[in-house]
Coordinates of C-alpha atoms in Angstrom, one line a residue:
M476 CA -37.7 12.6 -46.3
S477 CA -41.0 14.7 -46.2
A478 CA -41.2 17.6 -48.4
F479 CA -41.4 19.9 -45.0
D480 CA -37.9 18.3 -44.0
E481 CA -36.4 18.8 -47.1
L482 CA -37.5 22.4 -47.3
M483 CA -35.9 22.9 -43.6
A484 CA -32.7 21.3 -44.7
Y485 CA -32.4 23.6 -47.7
Q486 CA -33.5 26.6 -45.8
R487 CA -30.9 25.9 -43.2
E488 CA -27.9 26.3 -45.6
T489 CA -29.6 29.5 -46.7
E490 CA -29.4 31.2 -43.4
A491 CA -25.9 29.7 -42.7
L492 CA -24.7 31.5 -45.8
A493 CA -26.6 34.3 -44.7
Q494 CA -24.8 34.3 -41.4
V495 CA -21.4 34.4 -43.4
A496 CA -22.5 37.2 -45.4
G497 CA -22.8 39.0 -42.2
R498 CA -19.6 38.0 -41.0
L499 CA -17.8 40.0 -43.7
G500 CA -19.8 43.0 -42.8
W501 CA -18.6 42.5 -39.0
D502 CA -15.1 42.4 -40.5
Q503 CA -15.8 45.5 -42.7
E504 CA -16.4 47.5 -39.4
T505 CA -14.0 46.0 -37.4
V506 CA -10.6 44.9 -38.9
M507 CA -10.9 45.1 -42.6
P508 CA -7.9 46.8 -44.2
R509 CA -9.2 49.9 -45.5
G510 CA -7.9 49.5 -49.2
A511 CA -9.8 46.3 -49.5
A512 CA -13.3 48.2 -49.6
P513 CA -13.4 47.8 -53.5
Q514 CA -12.9 43.9 -53.2
R515 CA -15.2 43.6 -50.6
G516 CA -17.9 45.1 -52.6
E517 CA -17.4 42.3 -55.1
E518 CA -17.4 39.8 -52.5
M519 CA -20.7 41.0 -50.8
A520 CA -22.5 41.2 -54.4
A521 CA -21.3 37.6 -55.0
M522 CA -22.7 36.3 -51.7
E523 CA -26.3 38.5 -52.4
G524 CA -26.0 37.0 -55.8
V525 CA -26.1 33.3 -54.4
L526 CA -28.5 34.3 -51.6
H527 CA -30.8 36.0 -53.9
A528 CA -30.9 32.9 -56.2
R529 CA -31.6 30.4 -53.2
R530 CA -34.3 32.7 -52.1
V531 CA -36.1 32.7 -55.1
D532 CA -35.3 28.9 -56.3
P533 CA -38.5 27.0 -58.2
R534 CA -38.2 24.2 -55.6
I535 CA -39.6 26.5 -52.8
P536 CA -43.0 26.7 -54.1
E537 CA -42.9 23.2 -55.1
W538 CA -41.9 22.3 -51.6
L539 CA -45.0 24.4 -50.4
D540 CA -47.6 23.0 -52.5
R541 CA -46.5 19.5 -51.5
I542 CA -46.9 20.4 -47.3
D543 CA -50.0 19.9 -45.9
E544 CA -49.8 22.9 -43.4
A545 CA -52.8 21.9 -41.3
A546 CA -50.8 18.8 -40.2
L547 CA -47.8 20.6 -38.7
N548 CA -47.7 22.3 -35.0
P549 CA -47.5 26.3 -34.7
V550 CA -43.8 26.4 -35.1
G551 CA -43.9 24.2 -38.7
Q552 CA -46.8 27.0 -39.7
A553 CA -44.7 29.8 -38.4
Q554 CA -41.7 28.4 -40.4
L555 CA -43.7 28.2 -43.6
R556 CA -45.3 31.8 -43.2
D557 CA -42.0 33.2 -43.0
I558 CA -40.6 31.5 -45.8
R559 CA -43.6 32.4 -48.1
R560 CA -42.9 35.7 -47.2
S561 CA -39.5 35.8 -48.0
Y562 CA -39.8 33.7 -51.2
A563 CA -42.5 36.2 -52.4
R564 CA -40.6 39.3 -51.6
S565 CA -37.3 37.8 -53.1
S566 CA -39.1 37.3 -56.1
K567 CA -40.1 40.6 -56.8
V568 CA -36.6 41.9 -56.8
P569 CA -34.6 41.2 -59.9
A570 CA -31.6 39.5 -59.0
A571 CA -29.2 42.0 -61.0
L572 CA -31.1 44.7 -58.9
A573 CA -30.0 43.0 -55.7
A574 CA -26.4 42.3 -56.7
R575 CA -25.9 46.0 -57.6
I576 CA -27.6 47.0 -54.1
A577 CA -25.3 44.7 -52.3
R578 CA -22.3 46.1 -54.3
V579 CA -22.8 49.7 -54.5
T580 CA -23.9 49.8 -50.7
S581 CA -20.8 48.0 -49.7
E582 CA -18.5 50.7 -51.5
A583 CA -20.8 53.6 -50.3
Q584 CA -20.0 52.6 -46.5
G585 CA -16.3 53.9 -46.9
I586 CA -17.2 56.7 -49.1
W587 CA -19.7 58.1 -46.2
A588 CA -16.8 56.8 -43.6
E589 CA -14.5 59.2 -45.6
A590 CA -16.8 62.0 -46.3
R591 CA -17.9 62.2 -42.7
A592 CA -14.2 62.5 -41.4
A593 CA -13.6 65.3 -43.8
D594 CA -17.4 67.2 -43.2
D595 CA -17.6 66.7 -46.7
V596 CA -21.4 66.3 -47.9
A597 CA -20.6 67.0 -51.6
A598 CA -18.1 63.8 -51.6
F599 CA -21.1 61.8 -50.3
A600 CA -23.7 63.3 -52.5
P601 CA -23.4 61.3 -55.8
T602 CA -23.0 57.7 -53.9
L603 CA -26.1 58.7 -51.7
T604 CA -28.1 59.7 -54.8
E605 CA -27.4 56.5 -56.7
V606 CA -28.0 54.4 -53.3
I607 CA -31.5 56.0 -53.1
A608 CA -32.4 55.6 -56.8
L609 CA -31.4 52.1 -56.3
K610 CA -33.6 51.3 -52.8
R611 CA -36.5 53.1 -54.7
E612 CA -36.3 50.8 -57.5
E613 CA -36.3 48.0 -55.1
G614 CA -39.2 49.4 -53.2
Q615 CA -41.2 50.2 -56.3
A616 CA -40.6 46.5 -57.3
L617 CA -41.5 45.1 -53.7
A618 CA -44.8 47.7 -53.2
A619 CA -46.3 46.4 -56.7
G620 CA -48.3 49.4 -56.8
G621 CA -48.9 49.9 -53.7
D622 CA -47.1 52.6 -50.9
V623 CA -43.1 52.5 -51.5
Y624 CA -42.0 53.6 -48.0
D625 CA -44.2 51.0 -46.5
A626 CA -42.8 48.0 -48.4
M627 CA -39.4 49.2 -47.4
L628 CA -40.5 49.6 -43.8
D629 CA -42.1 45.8 -44.0
D630 CA -38.4 44.6 -43.9
Y631 CA -37.4 45.9 -40.9
E632 CA -41.0 45.5 -39.2
P633 CA -43.2 43.2 -40.8
G634 CA -46.9 44.8 -40.6
A635 CA -45.9 48.2 -39.8
R636 CA -47.3 51.1 -41.7
A637 CA -45.9 54.6 -42.0
A638 CA -49.4 56.2 -41.2
E639 CA -49.5 54.4 -38.0
L640 CA -46.2 55.0 -36.9
E641 CA -46.8 58.7 -38.1
A642 CA -49.7 58.8 -35.7
M643 CA -48.0 57.2 -32.9
F644 CA -44.8 59.3 -33.4
G645 CA -47.4 62.4 -33.6
A646 CA -48.6 61.8 -30.2
L647 CA -44.8 61.1 -28.7
R648 CA -43.5 64.6 -30.2
P649 CA -45.4 67.4 -28.5
E650 CA -45.1 65.8 -25.2
L651 CA -41.4 65.1 -25.5
T652 CA -40.8 68.5 -26.3
R653 CA -42.8 70.0 -23.6
L654 CA -40.7 68.0 -20.9
R655 CA -37.1 68.7 -22.6
E656 CA -38.2 72.7 -22.6
A657 CA -39.4 72.2 -18.6
V658 CA -36.0 70.3 -18.1
R659 CA -33.8 72.6 -20.1
A660 CA -35.1 75.5 -17.8
A661 CA -34.8 73.5 -14.7
E662 CA -31.3 73.4 -12.7
A663 CA -28.7 71.0 -14.4
P664 CA -27.0 67.9 -12.9
P665 CA -23.1 68.7 -12.9
V666 CA -21.1 67.2 -15.7
L667 CA -18.7 64.1 -15.3
E668 CA -15.1 65.7 -15.5
G669 CA -11.4 63.9 -15.8
R670 CA -9.8 61.4 -18.2
F671 CA -10.8 57.8 -18.1
D672 CA -8.5 54.9 -19.5
A673 CA -9.4 53.6 -22.7
E674 CA -8.1 50.0 -21.8
T675 CA -9.6 50.3 -18.3
Q676 CA -12.9 51.2 -20.0
M677 CA -12.9 48.1 -21.8
T678 CA -12.2 45.9 -19.2
L679 CA -15.3 47.1 -17.2
T680 CA -17.3 47.1 -20.2
R681 CA -16.8 43.8 -20.7
Q682 CA -18.0 42.9 -17.1
L683 CA -20.9 44.9 -17.9
A684 CA -21.8 42.4 -20.6
T685 CA -21.6 39.5 -18.6
T686 CA -23.5 41.4 -15.8
F687 CA -26.6 41.7 -18.5
G688 CA -25.9 38.1 -19.2
Y689 CA -24.0 38.3 -22.6
D690 CA -22.5 34.9 -22.8
M691 CA -18.8 35.5 -24.3
S692 CA -18.3 31.7 -25.2
M693 CA -20.6 32.6 -27.8
G694 CA -19.7 36.5 -28.4
R695 CA -17.1 38.9 -28.4
V696 CA -16.4 42.6 -28.3
D697 CA -14.9 44.6 -30.3
K698 CA -14.2 48.6 -31.1
A699 CA -15.8 50.4 -34.2
V700 CA -16.8 53.7 -35.3
H701 CA -20.7 52.7 -35.2
P702 CA -21.2 50.2 -32.2
F703 CA -23.4 47.6 -33.5
S704 CA -24.5 44.0 -32.9
S705 CA -24.0 41.1 -35.6
G706 CA -24.9 37.5 -35.8
S707 CA -27.3 34.9 -34.2
G708 CA -27.7 32.0 -32.5
L709 CA -24.2 30.7 -31.4
D710 CA -22.2 33.5 -33.0
V711 CA -23.4 36.8 -31.8
R712 CA -21.0 39.8 -31.6
I713 CA -21.0 43.4 -30.4
T714 CA -19.0 46.1 -30.8
T715 CA -18.4 49.4 -28.8
R716 CA -16.3 52.6 -28.8
T717 CA -14.4 54.4 -26.0
N718 CA -13.6 58.0 -25.3
E719 CA -11.7 59.0 -22.8
L720 CA -13.8 62.1 -21.5
D721 CA -16.9 60.1 -21.8
P722 CA -16.6 56.7 -20.5
F723 CA -20.7 56.6 -20.3
N724 CA -20.6 56.4 -24.4
C725 CA -18.7 52.9 -23.9
F726 CA -20.5 51.4 -21.3
Y727 CA -24.0 52.5 -22.4
S728 CA -23.3 51.6 -25.9
T729 CA -22.2 48.4 -24.8
I730 CA -25.2 47.6 -22.7
H731 CA -27.4 48.5 -25.7
E732 CA -25.7 46.3 -28.0
V733 CA -25.8 43.4 -25.2
G734 CA -29.7 43.8 -25.0
H735 CA -29.5 42.9 -29.0
A736 CA -26.9 40.4 -28.7
C737 CA -29.1 38.5 -25.5
Y738 CA -32.0 38.6 -27.6
E739 CA -30.5 36.7 -30.6
Q740 CA -28.5 34.4 -28.1
G741 CA -31.6 33.5 -26.1
I742 CA -34.1 32.5 -28.8
D743 CA -34.6 28.7 -28.3
K744 CA -32.1 26.7 -30.0
D745 CA -34.5 24.5 -31.7
Y746 CA -34.8 27.5 -34.2
L747 CA -31.1 27.7 -35.0
L748 CA -30.4 28.2 -38.7
T749 CA -34.2 28.5 -39.2
P750 CA -36.3 31.3 -40.5
L751 CA -37.7 32.0 -36.7
G752 CA -33.7 31.8 -35.5
A753 CA -33.2 35.4 -35.5
G754 CA -35.6 38.6 -33.8
V755 CA -38.6 39.0 -35.3
S756 CA -38.1 42.5 -36.0
M757 CA -36.0 45.5 -35.4
G758 CA -38.7 47.4 -33.3
V759 CA -38.7 44.3 -31.1
H760 CA -34.8 44.0 -31.1
E761 CA -34.7 48.0 -30.2
S762 CA -36.9 47.2 -27.3
Q763 CA -34.6 44.9 -26.0
S764 CA -31.2 47.0 -26.3
R765 CA -33.3 50.2 -24.9
I766 CA -34.7 48.6 -22.0
Y767 CA -31.3 47.0 -21.2
E768 CA -29.5 50.4 -21.6
N769 CA -32.3 52.6 -20.0
Q770 CA -34.7 51.5 -18.1
L771 CA -32.5 48.9 -16.2
G772 CA -28.9 50.4 -17.2
R773 CA -29.8 53.9 -16.3
S774 CA -32.2 53.2 -13.2
R775 CA -31.3 54.6 -9.8
A776 CA -30.8 51.1 -8.5
F777 CA -28.5 50.0 -11.1
T778 CA -26.4 53.1 -11.4
G779 CA -25.4 52.8 -7.7
W780 CA -24.0 49.6 -8.6
L781 CA -22.3 50.9 -11.3
Y782 CA -20.9 53.7 -9.5
G783 CA -19.1 51.5 -7.1
Q784 CA -17.7 49.6 -10.1
M785 CA -16.4 52.8 -11.6
R786 CA -14.9 53.7 -8.2
D787 CA -13.0 50.2 -8.0
A788 CA -11.8 50.5 -11.5
F789 CA -10.7 54.3 -11.6
G790 CA -10.3 55.2 -8.2
D791 CA -12.0 58.9 -6.7
F792 CA -13.3 60.3 -9.9
G793 CA -14.8 63.3 -8.5
V794 CA -18.2 62.2 -7.8
A795 CA -19.4 62.1 -4.3
D796 CA -22.4 60.0 -4.0
E797 CA -24.5 57.6 -5.8
E798 CA -27.2 60.2 -6.0
T799 CA -25.4 62.5 -7.6
F800 CA -23.9 60.0 -10.0
Y801 CA -27.7 58.8 -11.0
R802 CA -28.0 62.2 -12.0
I803 CA -24.9 63.0 -14.1
V804 CA -25.7 59.7 -15.8
N805 CA -29.6 60.9 -16.6
R806 CA -28.2 64.4 -17.4
V807 CA -30.4 66.1 -20.4
S808 CA -27.7 68.0 -22.6
D809 CA -27.3 69.5 -25.9
G810 CA -26.0 67.6 -28.6
Y811 CA -26.2 66.7 -32.1
I812 CA -25.5 62.9 -32.3
R813 CA -28.4 60.5 -32.1
T814 CA -26.2 57.7 -30.7
E815 CA -25.1 59.7 -27.5
A816 CA -28.5 61.4 -27.0
D817 CA -30.3 61.1 -23.7
E818 CA -33.2 59.0 -23.4
L819 CA -35.4 62.0 -23.2
Q820 CA -34.3 64.0 -26.4
Y821 CA -33.5 59.9 -28.7
N822 CA -36.6 59.8 -30.3
L823 CA -36.8 63.5 -31.7
H824 CA -33.6 62.8 -33.6
V825 CA -35.5 59.7 -35.2
L826 CA -38.3 61.4 -36.1
L827 CA -36.2 64.1 -37.9
R828 CA -34.7 60.9 -40.0
F829 CA -38.3 59.2 -40.2
D830 CA -40.0 62.5 -41.8
L831 CA -36.6 63.1 -44.0
E832 CA -36.4 59.6 -45.3
R833 CA -39.9 59.4 -46.3
A834 CA -39.3 62.6 -48.5
L835 CA -36.4 61.3 -50.2
M836 CA -38.1 57.9 -51.2
A837 CA -41.2 60.0 -52.1
G838 CA -39.0 62.1 -54.6
D839 CA -40.4 65.2 -52.6
L840 CA -36.9 65.9 -51.2
Q841 CA -33.4 65.8 -53.4
V842 CA -30.3 65.0 -51.9
G843 CA -28.8 68.4 -52.9
D844 CA -31.2 69.6 -50.6
L845 CA -31.0 67.3 -47.8
E846 CA -28.1 69.1 -45.7
A847 CA -30.3 72.3 -45.7
A848 CA -33.5 70.4 -44.8
W849 CA -31.6 68.7 -41.9
N850 CA -30.3 71.6 -40.5
D851 CA -33.6 73.3 -40.8
R852 CA -35.6 70.9 -38.9
F853 CA -32.7 70.3 -36.2
E854 CA -33.0 74.2 -35.3
A855 CA -36.6 73.9 -35.3
D856 CA -36.3 70.7 -33.1
F857 CA -33.6 71.4 -30.9
G858 CA -33.5 75.0 -30.9
Y859 CA -29.6 75.5 -32.0
A860 CA -27.9 75.1 -35.1
V861 CA -25.8 72.3 -36.6
D862 CA -22.1 73.1 -36.3
R863 CA -20.8 70.5 -38.9
P864 CA -21.9 67.7 -41.4
S865 CA -20.4 64.9 -39.1
N866 CA -22.8 66.3 -36.4
G867 CA -25.7 66.4 -39.0
V868 CA -26.4 64.6 -42.2
L869 CA -23.4 62.7 -42.3
Q870 CA -23.5 61.1 -38.8
D871 CA -25.5 58.2 -39.4
V872 CA -24.5 55.1 -41.4
H873 CA -27.5 53.9 -42.3
W874 CA -28.6 55.6 -45.5
S875 CA -25.3 54.7 -47.0
V876 CA -25.8 50.8 -46.6
G877 CA -29.2 51.4 -47.9
L878 CA -31.3 51.0 -44.7
F879 CA -34.2 53.1 -45.4
G880 CA -37.2 52.4 -43.4
Y881 CA -35.0 51.0 -40.6
F882 CA -35.0 54.4 -38.4
P883 CA -38.3 54.4 -36.9
T884 CA -38.1 51.1 -35.7
Y885 CA -35.7 52.7 -33.0
S886 CA -38.7 54.6 -31.5
L887 CA -40.8 52.1 -31.9
G888 CA -38.5 49.9 -30.1
N889 CA -38.4 52.8 -27.3
V890 CA -42.0 52.4 -27.3
Y891 CA -42.4 48.8 -26.8
A892 CA -39.7 49.1 -24.0
G893 CA -42.2 51.5 -22.5
C894 CA -44.6 48.5 -22.4
L895 CA -42.1 46.0 -21.4
N896 CA -40.8 47.9 -18.5
T897 CA -44.4 48.7 -17.1
A898 CA -44.8 44.6 -17.3
L899 CA -41.7 43.7 -15.8
R900 CA -41.9 45.8 -12.9
R901 CA -45.6 44.6 -12.3
D902 CA -44.2 40.9 -12.5
V903 CA -40.7 41.5 -10.4
P904 CA -41.3 43.6 -7.4
E905 CA -38.2 43.5 -5.9
L906 CA -36.3 44.5 -9.3
D907 CA -34.8 47.3 -8.0
A908 CA -33.4 45.7 -4.8
Q909 CA -32.0 43.3 -7.3
L910 CA -30.1 45.6 -9.7
A911 CA -28.9 47.3 -6.8
Q912 CA -26.6 44.7 -6.3
G913 CA -25.8 44.1 -9.8
D914 CA -28.1 41.0 -10.3
T915 CA -30.0 41.5 -13.5
S916 CA -31.1 38.1 -13.7
A917 CA -34.5 38.4 -12.7
A918 CA -35.0 41.0 -15.2
T919 CA -33.2 39.7 -18.0
G920 CA -34.6 36.2 -17.4
W921 CA -38.3 37.6 -17.7
L922 CA -37.3 39.5 -20.9
R923 CA -35.9 35.9 -22.1
E924 CA -38.7 33.7 -21.4
N925 CA -41.3 36.6 -22.6
V926 CA -39.7 37.9 -25.4
Q927 CA -36.6 36.8 -26.6
R928 CA -36.7 32.6 -26.7
H929 CA -39.5 33.1 -29.2
G930 CA -37.6 34.6 -31.9
G931 CA -39.8 34.9 -35.1
L932 CA -42.9 32.9 -33.7
Y933 CA -45.2 35.6 -33.4
A934 CA -45.9 38.9 -35.4
P935 CA -43.9 42.0 -33.8
R936 CA -47.0 43.4 -32.1
D937 CA -48.7 40.0 -31.0
L938 CA -45.4 39.4 -29.2
I939 CA -45.5 42.6 -27.2
T940 CA -49.2 42.1 -26.4
R941 CA -48.5 38.3 -25.4
A942 CA -45.6 39.6 -23.2
T943 CA -47.4 42.7 -21.4
G944 CA -51.2 41.7 -21.8
E945 CA -51.8 44.8 -23.6
Q946 CA -51.6 46.2 -26.9
P947 CA -48.8 48.5 -27.6
S948 CA -49.2 52.0 -27.0
E949 CA -46.7 55.3 -26.5
A950 CA -48.6 56.1 -23.3
P951 CA -46.3 53.5 -21.2
L952 CA -43.3 55.3 -22.7
L953 CA -44.3 58.7 -22.0
S954 CA -45.4 57.7 -18.1
Y955 CA -42.1 56.5 -17.4
L956 CA -40.4 59.4 -19.0
T957 CA -42.4 62.1 -17.4
E958 CA -42.4 60.5 -13.9
K959 CA -38.3 60.2 -14.4
F960 CA -37.4 63.5 -15.3
S961 CA -40.1 65.5 -13.4
T962 CA -38.3 63.8 -10.3
L963 CA -34.9 64.2 -11.6
Y964 CA -35.2 67.8 -12.3
A965 CA -37.8 68.6 -9.5
L966 CA -40.1 69.7 -12.0

């Protein structure tokens, strides 16, 4: 067996164990008994210890030294690129620190959930302080004298830098604010009223999942407080949530997570359990979930089809026609929750978090001042005050589990989705006619061919450039949002 074959066999075992660790996280979010949290923290720490040891195994650089990289094809070279990157990063983080982070963040998730339910920021503050201290220590080790936040961002969006994102977001923010203010001054569409049975929602939401190409033979749909997608390859699971007063929460959360899941299911199976066998970055991942949810799922064409499905499922639910339904689905509304925000205002929620977490990591903002900073920024951005912590600083799980550097990838994903939507509509001119029949196959097939199948083969920005023929830019997203909402609100 060649050195390359030995390394890849070893890597497949590491990737398989990482999938097992991920399944523990899925279980914790869905069916784990609440009282099991302390034990689960120990289990996660033990798994992280095993994984960290494998990622820094001294045989890895020995194998790398023995491999003639020039003799490999581009896929093999890309596998080595990612293995080198993982080894270099993991080697900088002490094993004891990696295990402690896994243990503390696993336990912190339960503490956050209880604090959120009780609207008690003080109950979570000590734990968040500990998580931040540990993540800052990890970031300093990874940065090796460089920018700590950039080092953390690189975990989720390889090659991205905070200064570049700041410039991109700086171009987004004033235009989004201007458009939002114009929309809020215009006549608003009606709101959806009535009650919608939760079990009927789940039946329809599973239909929506398969409509967008989710393979249920290798997946499942469960309920969780915070919808998410988990896994890759042959076992990719999603969660959603129901609200009897707001079925769109369920349906569009599901379509969003299906975008993530279809990315993982669509990756070339030759990459299974290898470094290339997962989405290349969270920004690209988010581009798939957002284009499925918004540019496809909230389009006038698709909502016309969804209107018929809802009438079949719920009977006459008080909406007279497809156009009214389309306007209701895309209604711009005041609200506190990022995951429930309309697509016009969503990025403003993300930019708030991006700025605050950079300040936390830099030490410019302390946990004791975080709630006030959040509330001040929210009121400045949205024009009204946060009413309670669960609608403010406690609403997201990300900081409790140490995902610093993750939030900006949500807006970057929206930017990528804007670029992909422009290219998709250029290449599939009959797209709307197909979506009006509930047929997403041309759209999802285009995305699978141009983005999903490649997995981690190409760097994120290179992947989007190859798919669209253009360098990523915020301009297509702004153009799409301006045209859509100016038409919807007759601006």
